[in-house]
Amino acid sequence: MSNKMIKPSLKNPFDVAEKVEFNIPGEISRATGGYEEAMKEGYDLIQRPIKSVSIDQIEKQHFKKRMTVWERIRVLTECEPNILFQNWGKNLDGASLVTGILNIHGRDVAVYGHDFTVRAGSMDATNGNKLARLFYMAGEKGIPVIGMNDSAGAFVPAGVGGLDGYAEAFTALRKISGVVPSIMCMFGFNAGGGSYLPRQGSFVIQPKDTFFGLTGPGVVKSVLGEDVTPEDLGGPKVHGQSGVADLTVEDEVGALRTAIMLLNYIPDNNSVMAPYQETSDPLDRKTWEINTLLKKAFNSPTGFNTPFDVSIIIQQICDHGDYFEMQRDRARNVVTAFGRLGGNVVGFVANNSAVDSGQIDCDAAYKIARFNRFCNIYNIPMIFMEDTTGFLPGREQEARGIVQAGRAMLDSIVDIRTPRILLILRNAYGGAYASYNNYPTGADLVLALPTTRLAVMGPAGKEFVYKDELRKIRNAVIERVKRGTQERVDAGVKPELAKADAEKEAADWLKAEEALLNTRYEKELMNPKEALSLGSISSLVMPTDLRKVLGENMNFFLRHYKAGPMQAVQREFH
């Protein structure tokens, strides 16, 4: 047996040796000269970034469970990529970043990716200029962008050139923001400019075992003396919950496939609608499952206070139950998702009572605002589903700026220009109703289920509506305790026991009387009747007809909506 170490190779021993000819097929061969030599040099230069990388470098990438940039491109499309700006110099300058145009499901998409096998995918001035030119081209041609980020940051030997490169790319990406959407995939370990650049994009997708952040764990250790792992500092769990990452996935293939799925729901640019997709799901399909869900919830012992997962309702409304949720790891008390209704892409914003009663906190408000603004810019119609008892109160929320967060949400709703519908499922109280896409804030249509409880306040509102009656009832408690105590003493019960028993009886009586007022308040005010009479709600919809009513009305609004860039004044905040 040989003791020599076998050196791995990617070369197939059974492959026929490749011989590239530069002659026209069938042409009689003549003596070669300068032309053939120039052709061969040109061909070698085109192939150089792919074939000049050592097998060891590729193996290192694979050992870290990462693909090369060329393998990632092959996941995105089966078509031959159109690689642009082939500026690989003497030392492969510029080759650490690959840019091109891909055909993904018949759509042109501008793509860039760092090649970590070349100078660790670092950025220099050449790369920054090349990336900026790609961004400007995408904006001019109106095509979306997909970024595959896997970079060690600025190329240190390039000096300030690397920083200039990042600055040029930052500027270009900012200028096309709001003109064309961009999807950024985070691979490997990215810090500094390698984090700022992709977060300028519309969406960020982060797989497990990756990191991106302002600085790495080493810098944190040296500056603050704090030991922290990359996962705890800038992993997908951290960024998924903060909203820095819009989507977290298992691995690189999952990230690229998710990018392709997301691309199906977004338009090429701000002048067109998202792609229409013919559906075989009838628009008048009865949504019986919604009826079953609400019946089981509201007929349970907790009655109309029973929480339920609103994503089930979204699923039943969408074509074939297919929808795409955004920022699913953050603020689960609200669901933001893309879906299709009758073939048209629709954005859904829904309070989720299954988490914290659907109350709106800082994270939920910013999550809604972020989603609203994207849909507004890119001509995506919206359906809001309301079921919330209001904004989350408390010291923590005030300290975090719930007033500012709530304002950001309200501003984003007021600014919406695309067709939008509000569907009230159950609770719609106070300021939460006033700032949640009703007619005064610009809704095109407001619908409600018969289970709607729309009021200035929840059950606590009885304190204001029936304050005189409550005062009489509570004043009567003292007299009932006195009378009850005396009756028991007269019957031979010890005074201490008599008083305790009388107080318990009076407390039970008070509780029963307040429960009757709660029921009366709900029947008189916590219902859709007054809102219907005032025109705050257009009409009631039965749960089984939701898909049909929402779909037909949305089709009507879309027939009279003309897609185009925003023309209104750009607001100051958020």
XYZ file of C-alpha atoms in Angstrom:
574
model
C 0.000 0.000 0.000
C 1.306 3.444 -0.900
C 2.198 5.778 1.951
C 2.007 8.855 -0.248
C -0.725 11.293 0.666
C -3.366 11.566 -2.032
C -3.869 15.150 -3.095
C -7.504 15.870 -3.831
C -8.471 17.081 -7.272
C -11.659 18.309 -8.896
C -10.521 16.980 -12.260
C -12.466 14.028 -13.639
C -9.903 11.442 -14.901
C -12.438 10.176 -17.447
C -13.026 13.594 -18.998
C -11.713 14.086 -22.502
C -9.099 16.830 -22.539
C -10.744 20.112 -23.465
C -9.452 21.598 -26.657
C -10.776 24.974 -27.642
C -10.591 25.728 -31.355
C -10.937 29.221 -32.752
C -11.811 28.128 -36.282
C -15.169 28.253 -38.027
C -16.678 24.727 -38.121
C -15.730 23.057 -41.397
C -13.147 25.689 -42.207
C -9.967 24.415 -43.864
C -7.194 24.741 -41.320
C -4.510 27.249 -42.153
C -1.404 28.332 -40.345
C -2.201 30.076 -37.069
C -0.953 33.529 -36.209
C -1.549 36.535 -34.004
C -5.334 36.303 -34.284
C -5.554 32.821 -32.759
C -3.078 33.810 -30.085
C -5.195 36.836 -29.130
C -8.332 34.667 -29.073
C -6.669 32.161 -26.758
C -5.481 34.883 -24.375
C -8.950 36.397 -24.335
C -10.555 33.017 -23.631
C -8.099 32.314 -20.812
C -8.799 35.734 -19.313
C -12.554 35.107 -19.336
C -12.065 31.751 -17.606
C -9.349 32.990 -15.236
C -11.465 33.872 -12.156
C -13.082 30.433 -12.214
C -10.138 28.241 -13.155
C -7.272 30.080 -11.482
C -8.581 29.511 -7.961
C -6.760 26.640 -6.283
C -8.582 23.518 -5.227
C -7.393 24.145 -1.682
C -9.299 27.428 -1.564
C -12.473 25.796 -2.869
C -12.080 22.989 -0.339
C -11.741 25.488 2.490
C -14.987 27.112 1.398
C -16.759 23.758 1.241
C -15.311 22.696 4.600
C -17.009 25.753 6.149
C -20.283 24.584 4.542
C -20.222 27.455 2.107
C -20.470 27.476 -1.655
C -18.347 29.417 -4.095
C -19.951 32.406 -5.798
C -20.198 30.442 -9.048
C -22.045 27.607 -7.307
C -24.445 30.116 -5.750
C -25.170 31.596 -9.156
C -26.051 28.115 -10.418
C -28.616 27.754 -7.632
C -30.282 31.007 -8.662
C -30.631 30.108 -12.347
C -30.156 27.279 -14.795
C -29.461 29.753 -17.582
C -25.955 30.855 -18.485
C -25.097 33.981 -16.448
C -24.193 37.183 -18.250
C -21.118 38.271 -16.289
C -20.453 42.008 -16.507
C -17.341 44.052 -15.796
C -14.746 41.321 -16.156
C -12.025 43.520 -14.728
C -9.729 40.892 -13.292
C -6.222 42.352 -13.331
C -2.737 40.937 -12.943
C -3.364 39.864 -9.342
C -7.058 39.170 -9.902
C -7.840 42.740 -8.849
C -11.603 43.127 -8.916
C -12.230 39.375 -9.176
C -13.176 39.119 -5.516
C -16.555 40.561 -6.562
C -18.590 39.082 -9.411
C -21.389 41.077 -11.047
C -23.811 40.063 -13.765
C -27.343 39.778 -15.103
C -29.244 36.541 -14.537
C -32.458 35.244 -16.053
C -34.589 33.985 -13.151
C -37.939 32.567 -14.222
C -37.937 34.784 -17.295
C -37.039 37.984 -15.418
C -33.807 39.942 -15.691
C -32.146 40.327 -12.284
C -28.931 42.199 -11.462
C -26.758 40.001 -9.246
C -23.527 40.505 -7.369
C -21.592 38.112 -5.179
C -18.330 38.194 -3.257
C -15.887 35.426 -4.210
C -14.359 34.425 -0.875
C -11.807 32.196 -2.626
C -10.182 35.355 -4.030
C -8.728 37.688 -1.392
C -11.507 36.644 1.025
C -14.050 38.536 -1.067
C -12.583 41.840 0.109
C -13.501 45.209 -1.381
C -11.204 47.676 -3.090
C -11.839 50.786 -5.203
C -12.156 48.673 -8.368
C -14.859 46.529 -6.780
C -16.733 49.506 -5.394
C -16.827 51.171 -8.796
C -17.950 47.953 -10.448
C -20.710 47.414 -7.884
C -21.905 51.010 -8.181
C -22.147 50.671 -11.962
C -24.249 47.519 -11.534
C -26.616 49.327 -9.143
C -27.002 52.299 -11.454
C -27.677 49.951 -14.387
C -30.367 48.138 -12.362
C -32.018 51.456 -11.526
C -31.904 52.704 -15.130
C -33.225 49.454 -16.616
C -35.763 48.887 -13.840
C -34.672 45.416 -12.740
C -34.403 44.011 -9.178
C -31.124 43.251 -7.413
C -29.961 40.135 -5.566
C -26.790 40.365 -3.484
C -24.721 37.446 -2.178
C -22.549 38.879 0.582
C -19.517 36.899 1.783
C -16.683 39.323 2.433
C -13.927 40.005 4.940
C -14.497 43.732 4.373
C -12.213 46.352 2.839
C -8.960 45.074 1.270
C -6.364 46.379 3.751
C -3.419 46.650 1.283
C -5.632 48.853 -0.912
C -5.611 51.486 1.811
C -8.313 54.109 1.609
C -9.274 52.705 -1.804
C -11.269 49.973 -0.093
C -13.182 52.530 1.951
C -13.813 54.644 -1.136
C -15.089 51.519 -2.851
C -17.617 50.912 -0.112
C -18.651 54.575 -0.060
C -19.272 54.532 -3.811
C -21.373 51.364 -3.503
C -23.299 52.797 -0.521
C -24.197 55.893 -2.514
C -25.327 53.992 -5.596
C -27.491 51.553 -3.646
C -29.111 54.407 -1.740
C -29.953 56.210 -4.961
C -31.774 53.204 -6.426
C -33.556 52.464 -3.134
C -37.257 52.933 -3.795
C -36.704 52.618 -7.549
C -35.967 48.883 -7.715
C -36.278 46.315 -4.898
C -33.229 44.431 -3.658
C -32.804 41.121 -1.832
C -29.587 40.577 0.145
C -28.337 37.129 1.207
C -25.792 37.046 4.032
C -23.187 34.289 3.825
C -20.091 33.710 5.927
C -18.693 36.380 8.240
C -19.382 40.027 7.352
C -18.500 43.106 9.392
C -18.406 46.880 8.977
C -19.126 47.914 5.418
C -20.008 44.309 4.609
C -23.009 44.745 6.939
C -23.998 48.315 6.111
C -24.189 47.692 2.375
C -26.662 44.779 2.379
C -28.837 46.373 5.068
C -29.444 49.215 2.651
C -31.368 46.666 0.601
C -35.100 46.016 0.764
C -34.786 42.583 2.403
C -32.030 40.676 4.199
C -31.949 36.867 4.365
C -29.581 35.221 6.872
C -28.840 31.474 7.192
C -27.640 29.726 10.334
C -23.920 29.712 11.222
C -23.343 33.154 9.699
C -22.467 36.511 11.215
C -22.770 40.144 10.275
C -22.503 43.236 12.401
C -20.782 46.516 13.068
C -17.727 44.754 14.535
C -16.707 41.166 15.158
C -16.270 39.407 18.526
C -12.513 40.141 18.495
C -13.048 43.897 18.409
C -15.695 43.681 21.131
C -13.227 41.730 23.289
C -10.378 44.205 22.786
C -12.483 47.356 23.244
C -14.993 46.314 25.891
C -13.323 43.233 27.381
C -16.511 41.292 26.727
C -16.456 37.677 25.570
C -19.218 37.032 23.080
C -19.747 34.434 20.375
C -20.488 35.403 16.770
C -23.899 33.756 17.142
C -24.823 35.876 20.169
C -23.381 39.043 18.659
C -24.711 38.961 15.105
C -26.250 35.584 14.328
C -29.669 34.967 12.761
C -31.427 34.681 16.136
C -30.250 38.164 17.120
C -30.975 39.820 13.785
C -34.204 37.910 13.210
C -35.708 39.228 16.448
C -34.442 42.782 15.992
C -35.674 43.035 12.395
C -32.193 43.638 10.960
C -32.697 40.339 9.117
C -36.112 40.016 7.479
C -35.867 36.253 7.004
C -33.773 33.551 8.684
C -33.220 30.168 7.033
C -31.338 26.917 7.581
C -28.517 27.154 5.049
C -27.183 28.836 1.906
C -29.367 26.869 -0.484
C -32.384 27.802 1.642
C -31.389 31.468 1.463
C -31.077 31.437 -2.329
C -34.318 29.507 -2.807
C -36.057 31.917 -0.435
C -34.749 34.844 -2.482
C -36.275 33.286 -5.606
C -39.603 32.751 -3.805
C -39.628 36.332 -2.535
C -38.859 37.591 -6.035
C -42.182 36.073 -7.178
C -44.080 38.496 -4.904
C -42.298 41.752 -5.729
C -42.267 43.858 -8.917
C -39.272 44.694 -11.086
C -39.453 48.367 -10.159
C -41.668 51.123 -8.757
C -43.466 51.739 -12.070
C -45.129 48.341 -12.453
C -47.270 45.919 -10.490
C -45.964 42.703 -8.946
C -46.210 39.751 -11.365
C -49.740 38.409 -11.863
C -50.110 34.645 -11.609
C -53.142 32.846 -12.983
C -54.850 30.694 -10.350
C -57.216 27.738 -10.442
C -58.497 28.550 -6.942
C -62.045 29.966 -7.396
C -62.457 33.486 -6.057
C -65.884 32.553 -4.655
C -64.515 29.577 -2.689
C -66.250 29.390 0.699
C -63.879 29.844 3.634
C -65.526 27.337 5.976
C -62.364 26.855 8.033
C -62.507 30.479 9.188
C -66.050 29.916 10.385
C -64.936 26.790 12.272
C -61.984 28.601 13.859
C -64.059 31.522 15.139
C -66.896 29.270 16.313
C -64.561 27.114 18.402
C -62.768 30.161 19.791
C -65.743 32.310 20.735
C -67.932 29.456 22.013
C -65.164 28.351 24.397
C -65.344 29.118 28.150
C -63.312 32.333 27.654
C -65.768 33.525 25.010
C -64.839 36.606 23.008
C -61.582 36.928 24.919
C -60.209 33.728 23.364
C -57.007 34.237 21.346
C -56.509 32.641 17.927
C -53.781 32.575 15.252
C -54.679 35.077 12.538
C -52.339 33.403 10.032
C -55.041 30.729 9.607
C -57.398 33.406 8.270
C -54.730 34.764 5.905
C -54.080 31.242 4.654
C -57.743 30.617 3.907
C -58.101 33.872 1.967
C -54.998 33.440 -0.229
C -54.906 31.465 -3.470
C -54.426 27.787 -2.544
C -53.528 28.894 0.998
C -50.085 30.083 -0.095
C -48.575 33.165 1.564
C -45.068 34.444 2.347
C -44.540 35.902 5.833
C -41.947 38.633 6.438
C -39.992 39.167 9.688
C -41.597 36.047 11.121
C -39.120 35.890 14.055
C -39.939 39.416 15.214
C -43.023 40.784 16.995
C -45.298 37.768 16.556
C -48.204 39.875 17.862
C -48.546 41.118 14.286
C -48.241 39.227 11.000
C -46.950 40.894 7.820
C -47.050 38.769 4.703
C -47.295 38.711 0.926
C -49.976 36.568 -0.646
C -52.030 36.250 -3.817
C -55.732 36.885 -4.073
C -57.238 36.045 -7.429
C -53.730 35.978 -8.932
C -52.784 39.473 -7.709
C -50.078 40.017 -5.098
C -51.469 41.539 -1.889
C -49.740 42.662 1.307
C -51.377 41.496 4.551
C -50.983 43.288 7.904
C -52.837 41.506 10.706
C -52.951 41.731 14.501
C -52.321 38.291 15.978
C -54.256 37.790 19.222
C -52.454 34.472 19.804
C -49.459 36.528 21.030
C -49.921 39.210 23.718
C -53.584 39.660 22.729
C -52.416 41.287 19.508
C -51.423 44.456 21.364
C -49.155 46.795 19.403
C -45.744 47.355 20.987
C -42.656 49.167 19.649
C -41.400 46.205 17.620
C -44.825 45.536 16.109
C -45.312 49.195 15.180
C -41.956 49.436 13.387
C -42.528 46.067 11.721
C -45.852 47.320 10.326
C -44.363 50.666 9.257
C -41.488 48.975 7.419
C -43.828 46.646 5.509
C -46.343 49.396 4.705
C -43.713 51.610 3.148
C -42.387 48.856 0.910
C -45.877 48.002 -0.373
C -46.638 51.687 -0.888
C -43.490 52.319 -2.921
C -43.851 49.232 -5.113
C -47.582 49.395 -5.965
C -48.689 46.439 -3.824
C -52.327 46.656 -2.601
C -52.935 45.918 1.072
C -55.441 44.185 3.327
C -55.367 45.075 7.032
C -56.941 42.725 9.592
C -57.677 44.312 12.947
C -58.011 42.483 16.233
C -56.235 44.397 18.980
C -57.071 45.789 22.382
C -54.713 48.711 21.742
C -51.124 49.796 22.186
C -49.168 47.984 24.903
C -48.978 50.241 27.997
C -46.223 50.332 30.561
C -42.950 51.905 31.622
C -40.782 49.724 29.398
C -42.679 50.631 26.250
C -42.664 54.336 27.058
C -38.916 54.176 27.702
C -38.403 52.485 24.329
C -40.418 55.197 22.587
C -43.844 53.673 21.921
C -45.134 57.146 21.051
C -42.555 57.485 18.271
C -43.056 53.881 17.110
C -46.825 54.267 17.026
C -46.427 57.507 15.114
C -44.195 55.762 12.562
C -46.922 53.157 12.045
C -49.660 55.760 11.707
C -47.604 57.887 9.306
C -46.919 54.879 7.094
C -50.650 54.121 6.929
C -51.671 57.704 6.151
C -49.108 57.828 3.327
C -50.365 54.680 1.560
C -51.504 55.378 -2.005
C -52.171 51.808 -3.154
C -55.628 50.186 -2.869
C -56.253 49.138 0.724
C -59.010 47.419 2.663
C -59.575 47.132 6.422
C -61.253 44.009 7.784
C -62.155 44.184 11.482
C -62.152 40.668 12.925
C -62.988 41.355 16.565
C -61.456 43.993 18.859
C -60.830 47.538 17.620
C -60.361 49.853 20.570
C -59.311 53.445 21.065
C -56.110 54.788 19.566
C -55.307 51.468 17.949
C -58.484 51.713 15.849
C -57.939 55.412 15.164
C -54.469 54.751 13.710
C -55.148 51.482 11.893
C -56.287 52.116 8.315
C -59.860 53.267 8.828
C -61.772 55.639 6.546
C -60.370 58.832 8.127
C -56.783 57.575 7.564
C -57.474 56.760 3.919
C -58.890 53.241 3.631
C -60.731 52.493 0.376
C -63.101 50.076 2.103
C -63.812 49.054 5.703
C -65.470 45.703 6.320
C -66.230 43.870 9.547
C -67.224 40.445 10.779
C -70.353 40.173 12.957
C -67.951 39.397 15.835
C -66.561 42.958 15.711
C -66.276 44.839 19.016
C -65.511 48.431 18.073
C -65.443 50.959 20.911
C -63.474 53.816 22.431
C -62.470 51.465 25.251
C -62.728 47.779 26.083
C -64.766 46.458 29.033
C -63.089 49.053 31.274
C -65.187 51.651 29.441
C -68.125 50.801 31.670
C -66.417 52.889 34.361
C -67.151 55.981 32.299
C -70.428 55.050 30.609
C -72.186 53.763 33.738
C -70.264 55.719 36.393
C -73.425 56.864 38.256
C -74.812 53.345 38.459
C -71.438 51.963 39.517
C -71.158 54.597 42.227
C -74.554 53.583 43.649
C -73.681 49.895 43.492
C -70.306 50.359 45.219
C -71.807 52.648 47.877
C -74.427 50.001 48.553
C -71.714 47.497 49.422
C -71.028 49.170 52.816
C -74.716 49.078 53.753
C -75.017 45.429 52.657
C -72.035 44.481 54.826
C -73.566 46.212 57.850
C -76.967 44.651 57.322
C -75.548 41.216 56.615
C -73.316 41.320 59.653
C -76.204 42.334 61.937
C -78.468 39.582 60.562
C -75.815 36.961 61.282
C -75.073 38.292 64.761
C -78.792 38.227 65.525
C -78.806 34.614 64.364
C -76.104 33.764 66.915
C -72.969 33.948 64.754
C -69.843 35.410 66.338
C -69.264 39.055 65.234
C -65.902 38.352 63.569
C -67.244 35.452 61.514
C -70.456 37.342 60.772
C -68.562 40.315 59.347
C -66.228 38.149 57.234
C -69.162 36.198 55.810
C -71.122 39.372 55.106
C -68.132 40.953 53.323
C -67.724 37.875 51.137
C -71.421 37.926 50.230
C -71.250 41.633 49.382
C -68.128 41.117 47.241
C -69.839 38.334 45.287
C -72.880 40.560 44.797
C -70.668 43.443 43.564
C -68.861 41.145 41.167
C -72.153 39.870 39.743
C -73.521 43.407 39.327
C -70.348 44.560 37.536
C -70.521 41.489 35.286
C -74.054 42.473 34.314
C -72.821 45.958 33.441
C -69.967 44.415 31.417
C -72.497 42.387 29.432
C -74.690 45.435 28.984
C -71.684 47.514 27.832
C -70.705 44.860 25.292
C -74.237 44.601 23.916
C -74.834 48.347 23.771
C -71.447 49.659 22.680
C -68.930 46.875 21.937
C -70.431 45.840 18.613
C -70.483 47.041 14.988
C -73.950 48.638 15.178
C -72.926 52.205 15.945
C -70.007 52.076 13.494
C -72.369 50.839 10.777
C -74.882 53.600 11.498
C -72.138 56.251 11.355
C -70.597 54.819 8.182
C -67.313 53.943 9.892
C -67.916 50.424 8.577
C -69.318 49.890 5.095
C -70.806 46.466 5.621
C -70.651 43.237 7.553
C -69.220 40.107 5.962
C -69.876 36.515 6.944
C -66.692 34.521 7.705
C -67.445 32.036 4.927
C -67.586 34.821 2.299
C -64.320 36.554 3.149
C -62.301 35.386 0.139
C -65.061 36.285 -2.294
C -65.823 39.748 -0.855
C -62.181 40.753 -0.395
C -61.194 39.410 -3.808
C -63.989 41.070 -5.756
C -63.475 44.444 -4.070
C -59.702 44.285 -4.522
C -60.148 43.483 -8.216
C -62.403 46.527 -8.544
C -59.856 48.847 -6.915
C -56.985 47.415 -8.991
C -58.901 47.964 -12.235
C -58.879 51.666 -11.397
C -55.324 51.899 -10.064
C -52.481 53.025 -12.264
C -49.067 51.818 -11.169
C -46.278 54.370 -11.059
C -43.573 55.946 -8.903
C -44.620 57.984 -5.881
C -45.398 61.597 -6.748
C -46.433 62.895 -3.322
C -44.336 64.858 -0.849
C -41.791 62.700 0.940
C -42.475 62.875 4.668
C -39.748 63.712 7.160
C -39.887 60.746 9.507
C -39.108 57.074 8.958
